[in-house]
Coordinates of C-alpha atoms in Angstrom, one line a residue:
Chain L
M1 CA -13.7 -49.0 -2.7
R2 CA -16.8 -49.8 -4.7
T3 CA -17.6 -47.8 -7.8
R4 CA -20.7 -45.8 -7.5
D5 CA -22.6 -44.0 -10.2
V6 CA -22.2 -40.2 -10.4
P7 CA -25.7 -39.2 -9.4
T8 CA -25.4 -41.4 -6.2
L9 CA -22.0 -39.9 -5.4
V10 CA -23.3 -36.4 -5.8
A11 CA -26.4 -37.1 -3.8
R12 CA -24.3 -38.5 -0.9
A13 CA -21.8 -35.6 -1.1
R14 CA -24.8 -33.3 -0.9
E15 CA -25.8 -35.0 2.3
G16 CA -22.2 -34.4 3.7
D17 CA -20.8 -37.9 3.3
P18 CA -17.0 -37.3 3.4
R19 CA -16.1 -40.4 1.4
S20 CA -18.3 -39.4 -1.5
V21 CA -16.7 -35.9 -1.4
A22 CA -13.3 -37.5 -1.5
R23 CA -14.3 -39.8 -4.4
L24 CA -15.6 -37.0 -6.5
I25 CA -12.4 -34.9 -5.9
T26 CA -10.4 -38.0 -7.0
L27 CA -12.4 -38.3 -10.2
V28 CA -11.8 -34.6 -10.9
E29 CA -8.1 -34.8 -10.0
N30 CA -7.5 -37.9 -12.2
G31 CA -9.4 -36.5 -15.2
D32 CA -11.7 -39.5 -15.0
P33 CA -13.8 -40.1 -18.1
K34 CA -16.8 -39.5 -15.8
L35 CA -15.6 -35.9 -15.4
A36 CA -18.1 -34.3 -17.8
E37 CA -21.0 -36.1 -16.0
V38 CA -19.6 -34.9 -12.6
A39 CA -19.2 -31.4 -13.9
A40 CA -22.8 -31.4 -15.2
A41 CA -24.1 -32.6 -11.9
L42 CA -22.2 -30.1 -9.9
A43 CA -22.8 -27.0 -12.1
P44 CA -25.8 -25.8 -10.1
Y45 CA -23.7 -25.4 -6.9
A46 CA -21.2 -23.0 -8.5
G47 CA -20.6 -19.9 -6.6
R48 CA -22.0 -20.9 -3.2
A49 CA -18.7 -20.5 -1.3
Q50 CA -16.3 -17.7 -0.8
V51 CA -13.1 -19.1 -2.3
V52 CA -10.0 -17.9 -0.3
G53 CA -6.6 -18.5 -1.9
L54 CA -3.7 -18.7 0.5
T55 CA -0.1 -18.6 -0.8
G56 CA 3.4 -17.8 0.3
S57 CA 7.0 -19.1 0.2
P58 CA 7.9 -22.3 2.0
G59 CA 8.5 -21.7 5.7
V60 CA 6.1 -18.8 6.2
G61 CA 3.7 -21.0 8.1
K62 CA 1.0 -21.7 5.6
S63 CA -0.2 -25.0 7.1
T64 CA -0.3 -23.6 10.6
T65 CA -2.2 -20.5 9.4
T66 CA -4.7 -22.6 7.4
N67 CA -5.2 -24.9 10.4
E68 CA -5.9 -21.9 12.7
L69 CA -8.1 -20.2 10.0
V70 CA -10.2 -23.4 9.8
R71 CA -10.6 -23.3 13.6
A72 CA -11.7 -19.7 13.6
L73 CA -14.1 -20.1 10.6
R74 CA -15.7 -23.2 12.2
K75 CA -16.2 -21.2 15.4
A76 CA -17.9 -18.5 13.4
G77 CA -20.3 -21.2 12.1
H78 CA -18.9 -21.8 8.6
R79 CA -18.6 -25.1 6.8
V80 CA -15.1 -25.2 5.5
G81 CA -13.3 -26.9 2.7
V82 CA -9.5 -26.9 2.3
L83 CA -7.7 -27.8 -1.0
A84 CA -3.9 -28.0 -0.6
V85 CA -2.8 -27.7 -4.2
D86 CA 0.7 -28.8 -5.3
P87 CA 1.6 -27.2 -8.6
S88 CA 5.1 -28.7 -8.6
S89 CA 6.5 -29.6 -12.0
P90 CA 6.9 -33.2 -13.2
F91 CA 10.6 -32.6 -13.0
T92 CA 10.9 -31.7 -9.4
G93 CA 8.4 -34.2 -8.1
G94 CA 5.6 -33.5 -5.7
A95 CA 6.5 -34.5 -2.1
I96 CA 6.1 -31.1 -0.6
L97 CA 2.9 -31.7 1.2
G98 CA 4.3 -33.8 4.0
D99 CA 3.2 -31.4 6.6
R100 CA -0.5 -32.1 5.7
I101 CA -0.4 -34.3 8.8
R102 CA -0.8 -31.2 11.0
M103 CA -4.2 -30.7 9.5
Q104 CA -5.3 -33.9 11.2
D105 CA -6.6 -31.6 14.0
H106 CA -9.8 -31.3 12.1
T107 CA -10.3 -34.9 10.8
T108 CA -13.0 -35.7 13.3
D109 CA -15.0 -32.5 12.5
P110 CA -17.8 -33.2 10.1
G111 CA -18.0 -29.6 9.0
V112 CA -14.5 -29.6 7.5
Y113 CA -13.2 -31.3 4.3
I114 CA -9.5 -31.3 3.8
R115 CA -7.8 -32.5 0.6
S116 CA -4.4 -32.4 -1.1
M117 CA -4.4 -32.2 -4.8
S118 CA -1.9 -32.5 -7.6
S119 CA -2.3 -32.2 -11.3
R120 CA -2.4 -35.6 -13.0
G121 CA -4.6 -36.5 -15.9
Q122 CA -6.7 -33.4 -15.8
L123 CA -7.3 -31.6 -19.1
G124 CA -6.2 -28.1 -18.5
G125 CA -4.1 -29.0 -15.4
L126 CA -4.7 -27.6 -12.0
A127 CA -6.2 -24.4 -13.5
A128 CA -9.1 -26.6 -14.6
A129 CA -9.1 -29.2 -11.7
T130 CA -9.1 -26.7 -8.9
P131 CA -12.4 -24.9 -9.6
Q132 CA -14.0 -28.2 -10.3
A133 CA -12.9 -29.5 -6.9
V134 CA -14.2 -26.3 -5.4
R135 CA -17.5 -27.1 -6.9
V136 CA -17.5 -30.5 -5.2
L137 CA -17.0 -28.8 -1.9
E138 CA -19.7 -26.2 -2.7
G139 CA -22.0 -29.1 -3.5
A140 CA -21.2 -30.6 -0.1
G141 CA -22.3 -27.4 1.6
C142 CA -19.1 -25.6 2.2
D143 CA -19.5 -21.8 2.3
V144 CA -15.8 -21.1 2.6
V145 CA -13.2 -23.0 0.6
L146 CA -9.5 -22.3 1.4
V147 CA -7.1 -23.1 -1.6
E148 CA -3.6 -23.3 -0.3
T149 CA -0.7 -23.3 -2.7
V150 CA 3.1 -23.4 -2.1
G151 CA 5.5 -20.8 -3.3
V152 CA 5.1 -17.6 -5.3
G153 CA 5.8 -18.8 -8.8
Q154 CA 3.6 -18.4 -11.9
A155 CA 1.6 -21.5 -11.4
E156 CA 0.7 -20.4 -7.8
V157 CA -0.3 -17.0 -9.1
E158 CA -2.6 -18.6 -11.6
I159 CA -4.2 -20.8 -8.9
A160 CA -4.4 -18.0 -6.4
S161 CA -6.2 -16.0 -9.1
L162 CA -9.0 -18.6 -9.0
A163 CA -10.0 -17.3 -5.6
D164 CA -12.5 -14.6 -4.6
T165 CA -10.1 -13.4 -2.0
T166 CA -6.3 -14.0 -2.1
L167 CA -4.2 -14.1 1.1
V168 CA -0.4 -13.8 0.7
L169 CA 1.6 -14.9 3.7
L170 CA 4.9 -13.4 4.5
A171 CA 7.4 -13.9 7.3
P172 CA 10.0 -11.5 8.6
G173 CA 13.6 -11.7 7.4
M174 CA 12.9 -13.7 4.3
G175 CA 13.2 -10.9 1.8
D176 CA 9.6 -11.8 0.9
A177 CA 8.5 -8.2 0.3
I178 CA 10.8 -7.9 -2.6
Q179 CA 10.1 -11.4 -3.8
A180 CA 6.4 -10.6 -3.7
V181 CA 6.9 -7.6 -6.1
K182 CA 9.1 -9.7 -8.4
A183 CA 6.6 -12.5 -8.6
G184 CA 3.6 -10.3 -9.4
I185 CA 2.0 -11.2 -6.1
L186 CA 1.4 -7.6 -5.1
E187 CA -1.1 -7.4 -7.9
I188 CA -3.1 -10.4 -6.8
A189 CA -3.1 -10.1 -3.0
D190 CA -6.2 -8.9 -1.3
V191 CA -4.9 -9.5 2.2
F192 CA -1.3 -9.7 3.3
V193 CA -0.6 -11.7 6.5
V194 CA 2.7 -10.9 8.2
N195 CA 3.1 -14.2 10.1
K196 CA 5.6 -14.9 12.9
A197 CA 5.0 -11.2 13.8
D198 CA 6.7 -11.8 17.2
R199 CA 10.0 -12.3 15.5
P200 CA 12.7 -9.6 14.8
G201 CA 12.1 -7.8 11.6
A202 CA 8.4 -8.2 11.5
D203 CA 7.8 -4.5 11.8
A204 CA 10.1 -3.9 8.9
T205 CA 8.3 -6.4 6.8
Y206 CA 5.0 -4.8 7.7
R207 CA 6.3 -1.3 6.9
D208 CA 7.8 -2.6 3.6
I209 CA 4.5 -3.9 2.4
Q210 CA 2.5 -0.9 3.5
G211 CA 5.1 1.3 1.8
M212 CA 4.8 -0.6 -1.5
L213 CA 1.0 -0.5 -1.3
S214 CA 1.0 3.2 -0.8
L215 CA 3.0 3.6 -4.1
G216 CA 0.2 2.0 -6.1
E217 CA -2.5 4.3 -7.5
R218 CA -6.0 3.3 -6.7
S219 CA -9.3 4.7 -8.1
P220 CA -11.9 5.6 -5.5
G221 CA -13.9 2.5 -4.5
E222 CA -11.0 0.2 -5.3
W223 CA -10.0 -2.3 -2.7
R224 CA -6.9 -1.4 -0.7
P225 CA -5.1 -4.6 0.3
Q226 CA -5.2 -5.2 4.1
V227 CA -2.1 -6.0 6.0
V228 CA -2.6 -8.1 9.1
R229 CA 0.0 -9.3 11.7
A230 CA -0.3 -12.8 13.1
V231 CA 1.5 -15.4 15.1
A232 CA -0.5 -18.4 13.7
V233 CA 1.4 -20.9 15.9
K234 CA -0.1 -19.2 19.0
G235 CA -3.4 -18.5 17.3
E236 CA -2.7 -14.7 17.6
G237 CA -4.1 -12.4 14.9
V238 CA -6.1 -15.2 13.3
D239 CA -9.4 -13.4 14.1
D240 CA -8.0 -10.3 12.4
V241 CA -7.3 -12.4 9.3
V242 CA -10.9 -13.7 9.3
A243 CA -12.2 -10.1 9.7
A244 CA -10.1 -9.0 6.7
I245 CA -11.5 -11.9 4.7
E246 CA -15.1 -11.0 5.6
K247 CA -14.4 -7.3 4.9
H248 CA -13.1 -8.2 1.4
R249 CA -16.2 -10.4 0.8
A250 CA -18.4 -7.5 1.7
W251 CA -16.5 -5.2 -0.6
L252 CA -16.7 -7.8 -3.5
E253 CA -20.5 -7.9 -3.1
S254 CA -21.2 -4.2 -2.6
S255 CA -18.9 -3.2 -5.5
G256 CA -20.3 -5.7 -7.9
R257 CA -16.8 -7.2 -8.3
L258 CA -17.8 -10.7 -7.1
Q259 CA -19.9 -11.3 -10.2
A260 CA -17.3 -9.8 -12.5
R261 CA -14.4 -11.8 -11.0
R262 CA -16.4 -15.0 -11.1
E263 CA -17.3 -14.6 -14.8
A264 CA -13.7 -13.8 -15.6
R265 CA -12.6 -16.9 -13.7
A266 CA -15.2 -19.1 -15.4
A267 CA -13.9 -17.8 -18.8
A268 CA -10.4 -18.7 -17.8
E269 CA -11.5 -22.1 -16.7
V270 CA -13.4 -22.8 -19.9
E271 CA -10.4 -21.7 -21.9
A272 CA -8.1 -23.9 -19.9
I273 CA -10.4 -26.9 -20.5
A274 CA -10.7 -26.2 -24.2
L275 CA -7.0 -25.9 -24.6
G276 CA -6.5 -29.1 -22.6
T277 CA -8.9 -30.9 -24.8
L278 CA -7.2 -29.6 -28.0
R279 CA -3.8 -30.5 -26.5
A280 CA -5.1 -34.1 -25.8
R281 CA -6.4 -34.4 -29.4
L282 CA -3.1 -33.2 -30.8
G283 CA -1.3 -35.7 -28.5
S284 CA -3.5 -38.5 -29.7
L285 CA -2.3 -37.8 -33.2
R286 CA 1.1 -39.0 -32.0
E287 CA -0.2 -42.5 -32.1
G288 CA -1.2 -42.3 -35.7
T289 CA 1.1 -41.5 -38.7
A290 CA -0.2 -38.1 -39.6
L291 CA 2.2 -36.2 -37.3
S292 CA 5.2 -38.4 -38.0
D293 CA 4.7 -38.1 -41.8
L294 CA 4.5 -34.3 -41.5
A295 CA 7.6 -34.3 -39.2
A296 CA 9.6 -36.4 -41.6
R297 CA 8.9 -33.9 -44.4
V298 CA 9.8 -31.0 -42.2
A299 CA 13.1 -32.6 -41.1
A300 CA 14.0 -33.3 -44.7
G301 CA 13.3 -29.7 -45.7
G302 CA 10.4 -30.5 -48.0
L303 CA 7.8 -28.7 -45.8
D304 CA 7.9 -25.8 -43.3
P305 CA 6.6 -26.4 -39.8
Y306 CA 3.9 -23.7 -40.0
A307 CA 2.4 -25.3 -43.0
A308 CA 2.7 -28.7 -41.3
A309 CA 0.9 -27.3 -38.2
E310 CA -1.9 -25.9 -40.3
S311 CA -2.3 -29.3 -41.9
L312 CA -2.4 -31.0 -38.5
I313 CA -5.1 -28.6 -37.2
K314 CA -7.3 -29.5 -40.1
D315 CA -7.1 -33.1 -39.1
L316 CA -8.4 -32.5 -35.5
Chain W
M1 CA 15.7 0.1 -40.9
R2 CA 13.8 -0.3 -44.2
T3 CA 11.3 -3.1 -44.5
R4 CA 12.3 -5.6 -47.1
D5 CA 10.4 -8.4 -48.7
V6 CA 11.0 -11.9 -47.4
P7 CA 12.6 -13.3 -50.6
T8 CA 15.2 -10.4 -50.6
L9 CA 15.9 -10.9 -46.9
V10 CA 16.4 -14.6 -47.4
A11 CA 18.6 -14.1 -50.4
R12 CA 20.8 -11.6 -48.6
A13 CA 21.0 -13.8 -45.5
R14 CA 22.1 -16.7 -47.8
E15 CA 24.9 -14.4 -49.0
G16 CA 25.9 -13.9 -45.4
D17 CA 24.6 -10.4 -44.8
P18 CA 24.5 -10.1 -41.0
R19 CA 21.7 -7.5 -40.9
S20 CA 19.4 -9.6 -43.0
V21 CA 20.1 -12.6 -40.7
A22 CA 19.3 -10.3 -37.7
R23 CA 16.1 -9.1 -39.3
L24 CA 14.9 -12.6 -40.1
I25 CA 15.5 -13.7 -36.5
T26 CA 13.6 -10.7 -35.3
L27 CA 10.6 -11.6 -37.5
V28 CA 10.7 -15.1 -36.0
E29 CA 11.1 -13.9 -32.5
N30 CA 8.2 -11.4 -32.7
G31 CA 5.8 -13.9 -34.4
D32 CA 5.6 -11.5 -37.3
P33 CA 2.7 -12.1 -39.7
K34 CA 5.4 -12.8 -42.4
L35 CA 6.5 -15.8 -40.3
A36 CA 4.8 -18.4 -42.5
E37 CA 6.5 -16.9 -45.6
V38 CA 9.8 -16.9 -43.8
A39 CA 9.4 -20.5 -42.7
A40 CA 8.4 -21.6 -46.2
A41 CA 11.5 -19.8 -47.7
L42 CA 13.8 -21.4 -45.1
A43 CA 12.4 -24.9 -45.1
P44 CA 15.0 -26.3 -47.6
Y45 CA 17.9 -25.3 -45.3
A46 CA 16.7 -27.4 -42.4
G47 CA 19.2 -29.8 -41.0
R48 CA 22.4 -28.3 -42.4
A49 CA 24.0 -27.5 -39.1
Q50 CA 24.8 -29.5 -36.0
V51 CA 22.8 -27.9 -33.3
V52 CA 24.6 -27.9 -30.0
G53 CA 22.6 -27.0 -26.8
L54 CA 24.5 -25.6 -23.9
T55 CA 22.9 -25.3 -20.5
G56 CA 23.8 -25.0 -16.8
S57 CA 23.0 -23.1 -13.7
P58 CA 23.9 -19.4 -13.4
G59 CA 27.6 -18.9 -12.5
V60 CA 29.0 -22.1 -14.1
G61 CA 30.6 -20.1 -16.9
K62 CA 28.2 -20.5 -19.8
S63 CA 29.1 -17.3 -21.6
T64 CA 32.8 -17.8 -21.2
T65 CA 32.6 -21.4 -22.5
T66 CA 30.4 -20.4 -25.4
N67 CA 32.9 -17.7 -26.3
E68 CA 35.8 -20.1 -26.2
L69 CA 33.9 -22.7 -28.1
V70 CA 33.2 -20.2 -30.9
R71 CA 36.9 -19.4 -31.0
A72 CA 37.8 -23.1 -31.3
L73 CA 35.1 -23.9 -33.8
R74 CA 36.1 -21.0 -36.0
K75 CA 39.7 -22.2 -35.9
A76 CA 38.5 -25.6 -37.1
G77 CA 36.9 -23.9 -40.1
H78 CA 33.3 -23.9 -39.0
R79 CA 30.8 -21.1 -39.6
V80 CA 29.1 -20.6 -36.2
G81 CA 25.8 -19.3 -35.0
V82 CA 25.0 -18.6 -31.4
L83 CA 21.5 -18.2 -30.0
A84 CA 21.4 -17.2 -26.3
V85 CA 17.8 -18.1 -25.3
D86 CA 16.2 -16.6 -22.3
P87 CA 13.2 -18.7 -21.2
S88 CA 12.4 -16.6 -18.1
S89 CA 8.8 -16.3 -17.3
P90 CA 6.8 -13.1 -17.9
F91 CA 6.7 -12.7 -14.1
T92 CA 10.4 -12.6 -13.4
G93 CA 11.4 -10.5 -16.4
G94 CA 14.2 -11.2 -18.8
A95 CA 17.3 -9.1 -18.0
I96 CA 19.6 -12.1 -17.3
L97 CA 21.6 -11.7 -20.5
G98 CA 23.6 -8.8 -19.4
D99 CA 26.9 -10.7 -19.9
R100 CA 26.2 -11.0 -23.6
I101 CA 28.6 -8.1 -23.9
R102 CA 31.5 -10.5 -23.5
M103 CA 30.6 -12.1 -26.8
Q104 CA 31.6 -8.9 -28.5
D105 CA 34.9 -10.6 -29.0
H106 CA 33.5 -12.1 -32.2
T107 CA 31.5 -9.2 -33.6
T108 CA 34.0 -8.4 -36.3
D109 CA 34.2 -12.0 -37.5
P110 CA 31.9 -12.5 -40.5
G111 CA 31.8 -16.2 -39.9
V112 CA 30.0 -15.8 -36.5
Y113 CA 26.4 -14.7 -35.9
I114 CA 25.4 -14.1 -32.3
R115 CA 21.9 -13.4 -31.1
S116 CA 20.0 -13.2 -27.8
M117 CA 16.3 -14.3 -28.0
S118 CA 13.4 -14.2 -25.8
S119 CA 9.8 -15.5 -26.3
R120 CA 7.5 -12.7 -27.3
G121 CA 4.7 -13.0 -29.8
Q122 CA 5.7 -16.4 -31.1
L123 CA 3.0 -19.0 -31.4
G124 CA 4.3 -22.0 -29.5
G125 CA 6.8 -19.9 -27.6
L126 CA 10.5 -20.6 -27.7
A127 CA 9.9 -24.2 -28.4
A128 CA 8.7 -23.0 -31.8
A129 CA 10.9 -19.9 -32.2
T130 CA 14.2 -21.5 -31.5
P131 CA 14.2 -24.1 -34.3
Q132 CA 13.0 -21.5 -36.7
A133 CA 15.9 -19.2 -35.7
V134 CA 18.2 -22.1 -36.1
R135 CA 16.9 -22.5 -39.7
V136 CA 17.8 -18.8 -40.3
L137 CA 21.3 -19.5 -39.3
E138 CA 21.5 -22.7 -41.3
G139 CA 20.2 -20.7 -44.3
A140 CA 23.1 -18.2 -43.7
G141 CA 25.6 -21.1 -44.0
C142 CA 26.3 -21.9 -40.3
D143 CA 27.3 -25.5 -39.9
V144 CA 27.3 -25.4 -36.1
V145 CA 24.7 -23.5 -34.1
L146 CA 25.2 -23.2 -30.3
V147 CA 21.9 -22.7 -28.4
E148 CA 22.7 -21.4 -24.9
T149 CA 20.0 -21.4 -22.2
V150 CA 20.3 -20.4 -18.6
G151 CA 19.4 -22.7 -15.7
V152 CA 18.2 -26.3 -15.4
G153 CA 14.5 -25.9 -15.2
Q154 CA 11.8 -27.5 -17.4
A155 CA 11.9 -24.8 -20.1
E156 CA 15.6 -25.2 -20.4
V157 CA 15.3 -28.9 -20.7
E158 CA 12.8 -28.4 -23.4
I159 CA 15.0 -26.0 -25.3
A160 CA 18.1 -28.2 -24.8
S161 CA 16.1 -31.1 -26.3
L162 CA 15.9 -29.2 -29.5
A163 CA 19.6 -29.8 -30.0
D164 CA 21.5 -32.6 -31.8
T165 CA 24.0 -32.6 -29.0
T166 CA 23.4 -31.2 -25.5
L167 CA 26.2 -29.9 -23.3
V168 CA 25.5 -29.5 -19.6
L169 CA 28.0 -27.3 -17.8
L170 CA 28.7 -27.9 -14.1
A171 CA 31.1 -26.2 -11.7
P172 CA 32.6 -27.6 -8.5
G173 CA 31.0 -26.9 -5.2
M174 CA 27.6 -25.9 -6.5
G175 CA 25.8 -29.2 -5.7
D176 CA 25.2 -29.3 -9.4
A177 CA 25.5 -33.1 -9.7
I178 CA 22.5 -33.6 -7.5
Q179 CA 20.7 -30.7 -9.1
A180 CA 21.3 -32.3 -12.5
V181 CA 19.6 -35.5 -11.4
K182 CA 16.7 -33.7 -9.9
A183 CA 16.1 -31.6 -13.0
G184 CA 16.2 -34.5 -15.4
I185 CA 19.3 -33.1 -17.0
L186 CA 21.1 -36.4 -16.7
E187 CA 18.8 -37.9 -19.3
I188 CA 19.3 -35.2 -21.9
A189 CA 23.1 -34.5 -21.5
D190 CA 25.3 -35.9 -24.2
V191 CA 28.4 -34.2 -22.9
F192 CA 29.1 -32.9 -19.4
V193 CA 31.6 -30.1 -19.0
V194 CA 33.1 -29.7 -15.5
N195 CA 34.1 -26.1 -15.9
K196 CA 36.4 -24.2 -13.4
A197 CA 38.3 -27.5 -13.1
D198 CA 41.2 -25.8 -11.4
R199 CA 39.0 -25.1 -8.4
P200 CA 38.8 -27.2 -5.2
G201 CA 36.1 -29.8 -5.5
A202 CA 36.4 -30.3 -9.3
D203 CA 37.6 -33.8 -8.9
A204 CA 34.7 -34.7 -6.7
T205 CA 32.2 -33.2 -9.2
Y206 CA 33.9 -35.2 -12.0
R207 CA 33.7 -38.4 -10.0
D208 CA 30.0 -37.7 -8.9
I209 CA 29.0 -37.4 -12.5
Q210 CA 31.0 -40.4 -13.7
G211 CA 29.5 -42.3 -10.8
M212 CA 25.9 -41.4 -11.7
L213 CA 26.5 -42.3 -15.3
S214 CA 27.9 -45.7 -14.4
L215 CA 24.6 -46.4 -12.6
G216 CA 22.5 -46.0 -15.7
E217 CA 22.0 -49.1 -17.9
R218 CA 22.9 -48.7 -21.6
S219 CA 22.2 -51.1 -24.4
P220 CA 25.2 -51.9 -26.7
G221 CA 25.7 -49.1 -29.2
E222 CA 24.1 -46.5 -27.0
W223 CA 25.9 -43.2 -26.4
R224 CA 27.7 -42.9 -23.1
P225 CA 27.7 -39.3 -22.1
Q226 CA 31.3 -37.9 -22.1
V227 CA 32.6 -35.9 -19.1
V228 CA 35.2 -33.3 -20.0
R229 CA 37.2 -31.0 -17.6
A230 CA 37.7 -27.4 -18.7
V231 CA 38.9 -24.0 -17.4
A232 CA 37.1 -22.0 -20.0
V233 CA 38.4 -18.6 -18.7
K234 CA 41.9 -19.8 -19.6
G235 CA 40.8 -21.6 -22.8
E236 CA 41.9 -24.9 -21.2
G237 CA 40.0 -28.1 -22.2
V238 CA 38.0 -26.3 -24.8
D239 CA 39.5 -28.4 -27.6
D240 CA 38.4 -31.5 -25.6
V241 CA 34.9 -30.2 -25.6
V242 CA 35.0 -29.7 -29.4
A243 CA 36.4 -33.2 -29.8
A244 CA 33.5 -34.6 -27.6
I245 CA 31.0 -32.7 -29.8
E246 CA 32.5 -34.1 -32.9
K247 CA 32.6 -37.6 -31.5
H248 CA 28.9 -37.3 -30.6
R249 CA 28.1 -36.0 -34.1
A250 CA 29.9 -39.0 -35.6
W251 CA 27.9 -41.4 -33.4
L252 CA 24.6 -39.7 -34.3
E253 CA 25.3 -40.3 -37.9
S254 CA 26.8 -43.8 -37.7
S255 CA 24.0 -45.0 -35.4
G256 CA 21.2 -43.5 -37.5
R257 CA 20.1 -41.5 -34.5
L258 CA 20.5 -38.1 -36.1
Q259 CA 17.6 -38.7 -38.5
A260 CA 15.4 -40.1 -35.7
R261 CA 16.2 -37.3 -33.4
R262 CA 15.5 -34.7 -36.0
E263 CA 12.2 -36.2 -37.0
A264 CA 11.1 -36.4 -33.3
R265 CA 12.1 -32.7 -32.9
A266 CA 10.2 -31.7 -36.0
A267 CA 7.2 -33.5 -34.6
A268 CA 7.5 -31.6 -31.3
E269 CA 8.0 -28.3 -33.2
V270 CA 4.9 -28.9 -35.4
E271 CA 2.9 -29.8 -32.3
A272 CA 4.0 -26.7 -30.5
I273 CA 3.1 -24.5 -33.4
A274 CA -0.3 -26.1 -33.8
L275 CA -1.0 -25.7 -30.1
G276 CA 0.1 -22.1 -30.2
T277 CA -2.2 -21.5 -33.2
L278 CA -5.1 -23.0 -31.4
R279 CA -4.3 -21.1 -28.2
A280 CA -4.2 -17.9 -30.3
R281 CA -7.6 -18.7 -31.8
L282 CA -9.1 -19.4 -28.4
G283 CA -7.5 -16.1 -27.2
S284 CA -9.1 -14.2 -30.0
L285 CA -12.5 -15.5 -28.8
R286 CA -12.0 -13.3 -25.8
E287 CA -12.6 -10.2 -28.0
G288 CA -16.0 -11.5 -29.0
T289 CA -18.9 -12.4 -26.9
A290 CA -19.0 -16.2 -27.3
L291 CA -16.6 -16.9 -24.4
S292 CA -18.0 -14.3 -22.1
D293 CA -21.6 -15.6 -22.7
L294 CA -20.5 -19.1 -21.9
A295 CA -18.6 -17.9 -18.8
A296 CA -21.6 -16.0 -17.5
R297 CA -23.7 -19.2 -17.8
V298 CA -21.0 -21.2 -16.0
A299 CA -20.6 -18.7 -13.2
A300 CA -24.4 -18.6 -12.7
G301 CA -24.5 -22.4 -12.5
G302 CA -26.5 -23.0 -15.7
L303 CA -23.8 -24.7 -17.6
D304 CA -20.8 -26.8 -16.6
P305 CA -17.3 -25.7 -17.8
Y306 CA -16.7 -28.9 -19.8
A307 CA -19.8 -28.5 -21.8
A308 CA -18.9 -24.8 -22.3
A309 CA -15.4 -25.8 -23.5
E310 CA -16.9 -28.3 -26.1
S311 CA -19.1 -25.5 -27.4
L312 CA -16.1 -23.2 -27.6
I313 CA -14.1 -25.7 -29.6
K314 CA -16.9 -26.1 -32.1
D315 CA -16.6 -22.3 -32.7
L316 CA -12.9 -22.4 -33.6

């Protein structure tokens, strides 16, 4: 592929050119030196889409549900972006997105952009890369962006919290209701989808979630998470999921929470980038002798590590 | 408990007073404001002990093995410190140290200090708190410090890498050999202990590990990880584990690696503290309006987050 300058790439992405969209997301994902320029060019498009996070344990049917949601959202006239985010650690490797292939259903639809992402060079990791990729898709005219993450661990919770609306997928008989509570998912979910609702145990899962939600206290005007049954593989219940998403969007706007959430998210994003930048600057000290000189003194007992850290910070 | 000044606490810990040792570790664990003073007072005692990391999946017998190792090391005339470190995330909670109670065997022995630790207020998390707690125990005269961590995840690998000598415990029939490779444990283990060696499958586990080790290339003079069989619950093989630890220590010294490892560790520690300090300073910006003002501009599309982060860093 030829290199293009950032203004041209952004202009083409604005016109809906899928290759320019892909190139911009790659720049973001790789922490390319042009990132600051890309970010500056994309800043005006911030906030144009409803960002919908979608998470759940492996095997609950995330890909199928995403696929069907895209279909339903397209039918309703939306332009849709999908980011499948893989927050797996460097130790476990990142080959868990093999079922991306199913999403090929939509590859010929010019109103859909689909992209897998992992954290590579990005300062601030996926917490910084994901909102930036969302902005690329917003720039390209998407008014809904689905951010799909695997699992219910801490990284996933963080990424889901970048969304305006967070969907948590569950499936019967996986002990997911309890898992959800343990992983703090209950606090971040705006909509629960009990997928595979035609399987034994689905009613129990539905009741478990409703039961847990009824335990939480809510002030008047607070959002009460919706619980929706679906059989995504048959397309059943998907319209109900879309309805729940739209209902949540309406509540976000009428309650004034959309603005508050987005400002909180922007703050978290700026902080993550700042911390990533500082981390990189510290890391670059490894190449010089300042850190190793300090470390030798600490190891020899001549300096304590807190005093050494202070001295290091002064060098930044 | 009465508050005491740091010099008095350190002096008493030096004399072997267990309550002063406990108080100092609590200060370290909580990220007490006196931490810098504690660190300065303890700096001279750095490097007095051999730090032995001990890790493995739940159920392999870590507590029993630690307990028996303490017994054997005491018999050999060592003063022994034990830090049982719980790196569990804030989301999953930290109640996995219930079996600490077994360690009560040694509570009346004045030559043994045992302590559970979790990451609370510490700048730099456990990566910074653990070496500092080790220094408390070194100050108290321990010449061996065992650092026990649960599991084989990334946090555990990090904490194990703080040790001079890292023991990885396995048990037959848990698929641990493959797990070990996946989690990067193979690279950090100096000694493998196949515990529960009287159970079916122990020989296969032993052969698996030996087989994997024979695949790795090693330069002449490199350490070849030892594999030891043990039945910790019966005290069997524990002397062999101690012998392997001592052999590794002798190799570290004769090869010059001890110094190199400790300087690398000190560098990592200083970096972790520096990053923690910077993170805390960023966090304290949340109380003011600088971050929220920037975030509001980013959310409104008037500023990109990278430019905002740069501006934030200038304020630090």
